Amino acid sequence: MIDFWQRFFDFWLNVPPERIVRLFWYFFLLEVPRYLLFDLVVVVLFSLKRLWNSDTYQAANNQLFAENPLISIIVPGKNEGRHIPKLVQSLTEQTYQNYQLIIVDDGSDDNTPFICRKLEKEGKIDLFLRNEERGGKASAANLALRFSKGKYIVHLDADTSFDRDAIEKILTPFYTDSEIGAVGGNVKVRNSKEAVIASFQAVEYLQTITMGRMVASYLGIYKIVSGAFGAFRRDLVERVGGWDIGPGLDGDITMKIRKMGYRIVFEPRAVSLTNVPTSLKKLSNQRFRWSRSMVRFRLRKHADVFVPDQNFQFRNFFSSVENLFFNVVLDALWFYYVIRLAINNPDIIFLMIVMKMFLYGMSNFVQVILVSLMSERGRQEIKLLMYIPFMSIYDGYYLRLVRTIAYFREWLASSSYDDAWNPRKSSVQAKEHHL
Amino acid sequence: MIPGGKKIQNAGNFEIYLITDYQDQDIRHFALADALVLDWQQPDHATALLKEIRASFIESIYLLPVFIFNADGVVSDTPKSLSDGELSVVQEEPIGKMIRQVKKRREDFTPHETNSSENRILTKLFRYMYTRDKTLNPEVDVHAHMGYEYPLIRLHYPAGESMEMLKILRRGTENDFFQGIFVDKTHVCPNCHSGHLNLREVCTKCASAHISSENLIHHFVCAYMGPEGDFVTKQGLVCPKCNRQLRHIGVDYDKPSVIYRCHDCRHEFQEPDITALCLNCKTVTPVEKLLEITLDKYSLTDLGRDAARTGIKVAGEEREFTIPGFVNFSTFLTFLRFEIERVKVSGKESQMGSVSLNLPARLRSNRQQFERLVLDISDFIRNNTDSSDILSFANDNTFFMIFPEKGATAVEKILNDFRSSIEKLLSNTFEDEPEWNLAAQYETLNAETEYNALINQVKTI
Ligand SMILES: [Zn+2]
Ligand SMILES: [Zn+2]
Ligand SMILES: [Zn+2]
């Protein structure tokens, strides 16, 4: 062990810096600029802008409460009954109260209808709609949309809960700028203490959601208003005909609203908490699904953003290219990089792995500190720093592997059409009509 | 001979009468017949007579085989179930068969006395069922308060006392005299126990019945979901989101649920409440709060058949009132027989008197209060009779007295005093009761008196 560290330091201290950069070109040329430097700059700019606009923001907030529009909170889901009482409670605590709550039960086979009918009787749910047979998440959301009466639609996942001011915070941006069509809420991890793997995801959510979407939003390339917590202008949702068959329906509808020329923004201050998978198997399944949908709707359905016709918008093009590049192309490049490294420098590969963990750790460290500084619950989040040294294993190896497998399977076999996530009747139609 | 009845000839040794005239029929005459055939030309009168026969507590009357002669027309369920069958021609064969069976079964019976009116009704019921191998069935009856009726027991309960009636059946089952076999369930108003209910789906918000429903359609290909009305066009069903024609249910669309709309308050909901309006007392009750009643078909168990033969023996139930100075009823009957023998020998006259309380079941339901009342009355009777008089209290209802050589005028006066004093006592105990149904009467015992006839008469009191 001591021998190893001896060798490790001897080696890296004697290597000229340009060789380090050459060996870790992937990290220094791609990841440091994109995820570290860029983030740093944007976060500073974002904070300054927020400070600069604080008067406008306060005025918008006042205007929201002055108008006090009815909003529709819609919650489609299957077998979510056990979460609903907590969700209802979390909503009754909200600072913004003029909402109607519509819950759609998409063919649950547990006691969900029983729980929800009871809450409906007690007046805690305004409308409970149930499909005896599952129709898929999109149809459930569309049904809720059809019976909603609010000016804004707030779409929630049942297993999510909210900070007291979350609804108020997600609505306020609509009053800062009439060009805003949808607002994404922040999603953080509630059960990070339940398992180490949940803690990793807590860090990941901070990086990819809180930080990642803040940056994307600042740059105007924010792509996915998460179904877990997102707000939409109802008129726009109706204009695009609501949600289409998933998976990837969240990104899909956001994309359509962007295509109509509206802005999509992320509001890091509207905070919801969600439970993440605590077993590797469940986590893998979840990520396979996410990744597949990425290929499916970006490469197939919205391929038109790459075509320079009269509807072409540079932002949408850039947004898709960025996403594809950093997820798909870079993943492929990474494998190329690792294989080349293993062939050319087999003697130092282990030294490099450890060094890489160190470099990534440093980068992650800076990111998490940045997020914690800006966060409303920074004190708790700063504790996640202890997981940073191991993040490169979770992030760099495990997630990358899952993602890549999923991309290739979807690309080669269109496997999401057979995904049990959609009911068979919808999948058949989707496949037939090449959706 | 029975007034208003024609004896049917060619009936072998049996006395079978065809009743055609229902004016002034006295069921006591029927004790002499072997069977009756009721002409169904006047269904109301015939039904009333049939009910009166089956309501009697005299064994030779209520067990009498009674057939319905009905050449045309329909007999409703209640009289049908109280009779032994319908005949379209008067023929001796089925009647004789029934007479022989009832006679044979009656040979198994031993005399039975009880001071509990419930046991008295049950024993009677058992004996009726035993002689006929009959089950006790719930009959649908639109005129019945509950909508269903057990006609044989109903005879002993006023229309409003359905729950009391069902309680006695439940007791029979709990004591294993009956085996209940499920027939149906019914729901009644929790307020008045009426079965005449108007059930309707109502708005979950304002309880209005003015609501309508519409199918929800799911168009698979575009995931649009909404009420059927969204899709209706002149060209058929067309999706409002993607403009495609809906062609084939299950392939490109389906109807996974419905939505209700209230025309009064515009509320939308999927599961309407269901409430019941009681047509009798107008109470509105959510269906889940209605009283559920299980209607069983009852048949006698081995224990029930034993009880039919010997009367009900249940520990505690058979406990006699120990009233100081009063003898129990079987002892009283023995005294009565001695007294009749005595007056026959001496050529003198004595009187037997009775006072029946005839209290409705609800006034007897508080057992403690009732027993205290009976003891008070007994005290009064004992204090106003001679020590040579024989006193008894039977069937939870009737005080009996033997007045040896007292004279009819004196006895009549005594009984009148008793009646007015007891009425006063009752009025003090049950302040809200408007009227009483006391019956006081006496029989003179002399050389002419037939013990058996008198006993039969006593039992009907
Ligand atoms: Zn009623
Ligand atoms: Zn209504
Ligand atoms: Zn459609």
CSV table of N, CA, C and O in Angstrom, one decimal, chain A residues 355-431:
chain,number,residue,atom,x,y,z
A,355,MET,N,-5.4,8.9,-10.1
A,355,MET,CA,-5.2,10.3,-10.3
A,355,MET,C,-6.6,11.0,-10.8
A,355,MET,O,-6.9,12.1,-10.4
A,356,LYS,N,-7.2,10.2,-11.7
A,356,LYS,CA,-8.5,10.7,-12.2
A,356,LYS,C,-9.5,10.9,-11.1
A,356,LYS,O,-10.2,11.9,-11.1
A,357,MET,N,-9.5,10.0,-10.2
A,357,MET,CA,-10.5,10.1,-9.0
A,357,MET,C,-10.2,11.4,-8.3
A,357,MET,O,-11.1,12.1,-7.8
A,358,PHE,N,-8.9,11.6,-8.2
A,358,PHE,CA,-8.5,12.8,-7.4
A,358,PHE,C,-8.9,14.1,-8.2
A,358,PHE,O,-9.5,15.0,-7.6
A,359,LEU,N,-8.7,14.1,-9.5
A,359,LEU,CA,-9.1,15.3,-10.3
A,359,LEU,C,-10.6,15.5,-10.3
A,359,LEU,O,-11.0,16.6,-10.1
A,360,TYR,N,-11.3,14.4,-10.5
A,360,TYR,CA,-12.8,14.5,-10.5
A,360,TYR,C,-13.3,15.0,-9.1
A,360,TYR,O,-14.2,15.8,-9.0
A,361,GLY,N,-12.6,14.4,-8.1
A,361,GLY,CA,-13.0,14.8,-6.7
A,361,GLY,C,-12.9,16.3,-6.5
A,361,GLY,O,-13.8,16.9,-6.0
A,362,MET,N,-11.8,16.8,-7.0
A,362,MET,CA,-11.5,18.3,-6.8
A,362,MET,C,-12.6,19.1,-7.5
A,362,MET,O,-13.2,20.0,-7.0
A,363,SER,N,-12.9,18.6,-8.7
A,363,SER,CA,-13.9,19.3,-9.5
A,363,SER,C,-15.3,19.3,-8.9
A,363,SER,O,-16.0,20.3,-8.7
A,364,ASN,N,-15.7,18.1,-8.4
A,364,ASN,CA,-17.0,17.9,-7.8
A,364,ASN,C,-17.0,18.7,-6.5
A,364,ASN,O,-18.1,19.2,-6.1
A,365,PHE,N,-15.9,18.7,-5.8
A,365,PHE,CA,-15.8,19.4,-4.5
A,365,PHE,C,-16.2,20.9,-4.7
A,365,PHE,O,-17.0,21.4,-4.0
A,366,VAL,N,-15.6,21.5,-5.7
A,366,VAL,CA,-15.8,22.9,-6.0
A,366,VAL,C,-17.3,23.1,-6.3
A,366,VAL,O,-18.0,24.0,-5.8
A,367,GLN,N,-17.8,22.2,-7.2
A,367,GLN,CA,-19.2,22.3,-7.6
A,367,GLN,C,-20.2,22.3,-6.4
A,367,GLN,O,-21.1,23.1,-6.3
A,368,VAL,N,-20.0,21.3,-5.5
A,368,VAL,CA,-20.9,21.1,-4.4
A,368,VAL,C,-20.9,22.2,-3.5
A,368,VAL,O,-21.9,22.7,-2.9
A,369,ILE,N,-19.6,22.7,-3.3
A,369,ILE,CA,-19.5,23.9,-2.4
A,369,ILE,C,-20.3,25.1,-2.9
A,369,ILE,O,-21.0,25.8,-2.2
A,370,LEU,N,-20.1,25.3,-4.3
A,370,LEU,CA,-20.8,26.4,-4.9
A,370,LEU,C,-22.3,26.2,-4.7
A,370,LEU,O,-23.0,27.2,-4.4
A,371,VAL,N,-22.9,25.0,-5.0
A,371,VAL,CA,-24.3,24.8,-4.8
A,371,VAL,C,-24.8,25.1,-3.4
A,371,VAL,O,-25.8,25.7,-3.2
A,372,SER,N,-24.0,24.5,-2.5
A,372,SER,CA,-24.4,24.7,-1.1
A,372,SER,C,-24.4,26.1,-0.7
A,372,SER,O,-25.2,26.6,0.1
A,373,LEU,N,-23.5,26.9,-1.2
A,373,LEU,CA,-23.4,28.3,-0.9
A,373,LEU,C,-24.7,29.0,-1.3
A,373,LEU,O,-25.2,29.9,-0.6
A,374,MET,N,-25.2,28.6,-2.4
A,374,MET,CA,-26.4,29.2,-3.0
A,374,MET,C,-27.7,28.7,-2.4
A,374,MET,O,-28.8,29.2,-2.5
A,375,SER,N,-27.6,27.5,-1.8
A,375,SER,CA,-28.8,26.7,-1.4
A,375,SER,C,-29.5,27.2,-0.1
A,375,SER,O,-28.8,27.8,0.8
A,376,GLU,N,-30.8,27.0,-0.1
A,376,GLU,CA,-31.5,27.3,1.1
A,376,GLU,C,-31.3,26.3,2.2
A,376,GLU,O,-31.6,26.5,3.4
A,377,ARG,N,-30.8,25.1,1.9
A,377,ARG,CA,-30.4,24.1,2.9
A,377,ARG,C,-29.0,23.7,2.8
A,377,ARG,O,-28.7,22.5,2.8
A,378,GLY,N,-28.1,24.7,2.6
A,378,GLY,CA,-26.7,24.5,2.4
A,378,GLY,C,-26.0,23.7,3.5
A,378,GLY,O,-25.1,22.8,3.3
A,379,ARG,N,-26.4,23.9,4.7
A,379,ARG,CA,-25.8,23.2,5.9
A,379,ARG,C,-25.9,21.7,5.8
A,379,ARG,O,-25.0,21.0,6.1
A,380,GLN,N,-27.1,21.3,5.3
A,380,GLN,CA,-27.2,19.8,5.2
A,380,GLN,C,-26.5,19.3,4.0
A,380,GLN,O,-25.9,18.3,4.0
A,381,GLU,N,-26.5,20.1,2.9
A,381,GLU,CA,-25.9,19.7,1.7
A,381,GLU,C,-24.4,19.6,1.7
A,381,GLU,O,-23.8,18.8,1.1
A,382,ILE,N,-23.8,20.5,2.5
A,382,ILE,CA,-22.4,20.5,2.6
A,382,ILE,C,-21.8,19.2,3.2
A,382,ILE,O,-20.8,18.7,2.9
A,383,LYS,N,-22.7,18.5,3.9
A,383,LYS,CA,-22.3,17.2,4.5
A,383,LYS,C,-22.1,16.1,3.4
A,383,LYS,O,-21.4,15.1,3.6
A,384,LEU,N,-22.7,16.4,2.3
A,384,LEU,CA,-22.6,15.4,1.2
A,384,LEU,C,-21.2,15.4,0.6
A,384,LEU,O,-20.8,14.5,-0.1
A,385,LEU,N,-20.3,16.4,1.0
A,385,LEU,CA,-19.0,16.4,0.5
A,385,LEU,C,-18.2,15.1,0.8
A,385,LEU,O,-17.3,14.8,0.1
A,386,MET,N,-18.6,14.4,1.9
A,386,MET,CA,-17.8,13.2,2.3
A,386,MET,C,-18.0,12.1,1.2
A,386,MET,O,-17.2,11.2,1.2
A,387,TYR,N,-19.0,12.2,0.4
A,387,TYR,CA,-19.2,11.2,-0.7
A,387,TYR,C,-18.4,11.5,-1.9
A,387,TYR,O,-18.3,10.7,-2.8
A,388,ILE,N,-17.9,12.8,-2.0
A,388,ILE,CA,-17.2,13.2,-3.2
A,388,ILE,C,-16.1,12.3,-3.7
A,388,ILE,O,-16.0,12.0,-4.9
A,389,PRO,N,-15.2,11.9,-2.8
A,389,PRO,CA,-14.1,11.1,-3.3
A,389,PRO,C,-14.5,9.8,-4.1
A,389,PRO,O,-13.8,9.4,-4.9
A,390,PHE,N,-15.7,9.4,-3.8
A,390,PHE,CA,-16.2,8.1,-4.5
A,390,PHE,C,-17.1,8.4,-5.7
A,390,PHE,O,-17.6,7.5,-6.3
A,391,MET,N,-17.4,9.7,-5.9
A,391,MET,CA,-18.4,10.1,-6.9
A,391,MET,C,-18.0,9.6,-8.3
A,391,MET,O,-18.8,9.3,-9.1
A,392,SER,N,-16.6,9.6,-8.5
A,392,SER,CA,-16.2,9.3,-9.9
A,392,SER,C,-16.5,7.8,-10.2
A,392,SER,O,-16.7,7.5,-11.4
A,393,ILE,N,-16.6,7.0,-9.2
A,393,ILE,CA,-17.0,5.6,-9.4
A,393,ILE,C,-18.4,5.5,-9.9
A,393,ILE,O,-18.8,4.9,-10.9
A,394,TYR,N,-19.3,6.2,-9.1
A,394,TYR,CA,-20.7,6.2,-9.4
A,394,TYR,C,-21.0,6.9,-10.7
A,394,TYR,O,-21.7,6.4,-11.6
A,395,ASP,N,-20.4,8.1,-10.9
A,395,ASP,CA,-20.7,8.9,-12.0
A,395,ASP,C,-20.0,8.5,-13.2
A,395,ASP,O,-20.5,8.3,-14.3
A,396,GLY,N,-18.7,8.3,-13.0
A,396,GLY,CA,-17.8,8.1,-14.2
A,396,GLY,C,-17.9,6.7,-14.8
A,396,GLY,O,-17.7,6.5,-16.0
A,397,TYR,N,-18.1,5.7,-13.9
A,397,TYR,CA,-18.1,4.4,-14.4
A,397,TYR,C,-19.5,3.8,-14.4
A,397,TYR,O,-20.0,3.4,-15.5
A,398,TYR,N,-20.2,3.8,-13.3
A,398,TYR,CA,-21.5,3.1,-13.2
A,398,TYR,C,-22.5,3.8,-14.1
A,398,TYR,O,-23.1,3.1,-15.0
A,399,LEU,N,-22.8,5.1,-14.0
A,399,LEU,CA,-23.8,5.7,-14.8
A,399,LEU,C,-23.5,5.7,-16.2
A,399,LEU,O,-24.3,5.5,-17.1
A,400,ARG,N,-22.2,5.9,-16.5
A,400,ARG,CA,-21.8,6.0,-17.9
A,400,ARG,C,-22.0,4.6,-18.6
A,400,ARG,O,-22.5,4.6,-19.8
A,401,LEU,N,-21.8,3.6,-17.9
A,401,LEU,CA,-22.0,2.2,-18.4
A,401,LEU,C,-23.5,2.0,-18.7
A,401,LEU,O,-23.9,1.6,-19.8
A,402,VAL,N,-24.3,2.3,-17.7
A,402,VAL,CA,-25.8,2.1,-17.9
A,402,VAL,C,-26.3,2.9,-19.1
A,402,VAL,O,-27.0,2.4,-19.9
A,403,ARG,N,-25.8,4.1,-19.1
A,403,ARG,CA,-26.3,5.0,-20.2
A,403,ARG,C,-25.9,4.5,-21.5
A,403,ARG,O,-26.7,4.5,-22.5
A,404,THR,N,-24.7,4.1,-21.7
A,404,THR,CA,-24.2,3.7,-23.0
A,404,THR,C,-24.9,2.4,-23.4
A,404,THR,O,-25.3,2.3,-24.6
A,405,ILE,N,-25.1,1.5,-22.5
A,405,ILE,CA,-25.9,0.3,-22.9
A,405,ILE,C,-27.3,0.7,-23.4
A,405,ILE,O,-27.7,0.2,-24.4
A,406,ALA,N,-27.9,1.6,-22.7
A,406,ALA,CA,-29.2,2.0,-23.0
A,406,ALA,C,-29.3,2.6,-24.4
A,406,ALA,O,-30.1,2.3,-25.2
A,407,TYR,N,-28.3,3.5,-24.7
A,407,TYR,CA,-28.3,4.2,-26.0
A,407,TYR,C,-28.2,3.2,-27.1
A,407,TYR,O,-28.9,3.3,-28.1
A,408,PHE,N,-27.3,2.2,-26.9
A,408,PHE,CA,-27.1,1.3,-28.0
A,408,PHE,C,-28.3,0.4,-28.2
A,408,PHE,O,-28.6,0.1,-29.3
A,409,ARG,N,-28.9,0.0,-27.1
A,409,ARG,CA,-30.0,-0.9,-27.2
A,409,ARG,C,-31.2,-0.2,-27.9
A,409,ARG,O,-31.9,-0.7,-28.8
A,410,GLU,N,-31.4,1.1,-27.5
A,410,GLU,CA,-32.5,1.8,-28.1
A,410,GLU,C,-32.2,2.1,-29.6
A,410,GLU,O,-33.1,1.9,-30.5
A,411,TRP,N,-30.9,2.4,-29.9
A,411,TRP,CA,-30.6,2.7,-31.3
A,411,TRP,C,-30.8,1.5,-32.2
A,411,TRP,O,-31.3,1.6,-33.3
A,412,LEU,N,-30.3,0.4,-31.7
A,412,LEU,CA,-30.3,-0.8,-32.5
A,412,LEU,C,-31.7,-1.5,-32.5
A,412,LEU,O,-32.1,-2.0,-33.5
A,413,ALA,N,-32.4,-1.5,-31.4
A,413,ALA,CA,-33.6,-2.3,-31.3
A,413,ALA,C,-34.9,-1.5,-31.0
A,413,ALA,O,-35.9,-2.1,-30.9
A,414,SER,N,-34.8,-0.2,-30.9
A,414,SER,CA,-36.0,0.5,-30.5
A,414,SER,C,-36.7,-0.1,-29.3
A,414,SER,O,-37.9,-0.2,-29.2
A,415,SER,N,-35.9,-0.4,-28.3
A,415,SER,CA,-36.4,-1.3,-27.2
A,415,SER,C,-37.5,-0.5,-26.4
A,415,SER,O,-38.3,-1.2,-25.7
A,416,SER,N,-37.5,0.8,-26.4
A,416,SER,CA,-38.5,1.5,-25.6
A,416,SER,C,-39.9,1.2,-26.0
A,416,SER,O,-40.9,1.4,-25.3
A,417,TYR,N,-40.1,0.8,-27.3
A,417,TYR,CA,-41.4,0.5,-27.7
A,417,TYR,C,-42.0,-0.8,-27.0
A,417,TYR,O,-43.2,-1.0,-26.9
A,418,ASP,N,-41.0,-1.6,-26.5
A,418,ASP,CA,-41.5,-2.8,-25.8
A,418,ASP,C,-41.5,-2.6,-24.3
A,418,ASP,O,-41.7,-3.5,-23.5
A,419,ASP,N,-41.1,-1.3,-23.9
A,419,ASP,CA,-41.0,-1.0,-22.5
A,419,ASP,C,-42.4,-1.2,-21.8
A,419,ASP,O,-43.4,-0.7,-22.3
A,420,ALA,N,-42.4,-1.8,-20.7
A,420,ALA,CA,-43.6,-2.0,-19.9
A,420,ALA,C,-44.1,-0.7,-19.3
A,420,ALA,O,-45.2,-0.6,-18.8
A,421,TRP,N,-43.3,0.3,-19.5
A,421,TRP,CA,-43.7,1.7,-19.0
A,421,TRP,C,-45.0,2.2,-19.6
A,421,TRP,O,-45.8,2.8,-19.0
A,422,ASN,N,-45.2,1.9,-20.9
A,422,ASN,CA,-46.4,2.2,-21.6
A,422,ASN,C,-47.3,1.0,-21.7
A,422,ASN,O,-46.8,-0.1,-21.8
A,423,PRO,N,-48.6,1.2,-21.7
A,423,PRO,CA,-49.4,0.0,-21.9
A,423,PRO,C,-49.3,-0.5,-23.3
A,423,PRO,O,-49.0,0.3,-24.2
A,424,ARG,N,-49.5,-1.7,-23.5
A,424,ARG,CA,-49.3,-2.4,-24.8
A,424,ARG,C,-50.1,-1.6,-26.0
A,424,ARG,O,-49.6,-1.4,-27.0
A,425,LYS,N,-51.4,-1.3,-25.6
A,425,LYS,CA,-52.2,-0.7,-26.6
A,425,LYS,C,-51.6,0.6,-27.2
A,425,LYS,O,-51.7,0.9,-28.4
A,426,SER,N,-50.9,1.4,-26.3
A,426,SER,CA,-50.3,2.6,-26.8
A,426,SER,C,-49.0,2.3,-27.5
A,426,SER,O,-48.7,3.0,-28.5
A,427,SER,N,-48.3,1.4,-27.0
A,427,SER,CA,-47.0,1.1,-27.7
A,427,SER,C,-47.2,0.6,-29.1
A,427,SER,O,-46.4,1.0,-30.0
A,428,VAL,N,-48.2,-0.2,-29.3
A,428,VAL,CA,-48.5,-0.7,-30.6
A,428,VAL,C,-48.7,0.5,-31.6
A,428,VAL,O,-48.2,0.6,-32.7
A,429,GLN,N,-49.5,1.4,-31.1
A,429,GLN,CA,-49.9,2.6,-31.9
A,429,GLN,C,-48.6,3.5,-32.2
A,429,GLN,O,-48.4,4.0,-33.3
A,430,ALA,N,-47.9,3.7,-31.1
A,430,ALA,CA,-46.7,4.5,-31.2
A,430,ALA,C,-45.7,3.9,-32.2
A,430,ALA,O,-45.2,4.7,-33.1
A,431,LYS,N,-45.6,2.6,-32.2
A,431,LYS,CA,-44.6,2.0,-33.1
A,431,LYS,C,-45.2,2.1,-34.6
A,431,LYS,O,-44.4,2.5,-35.5
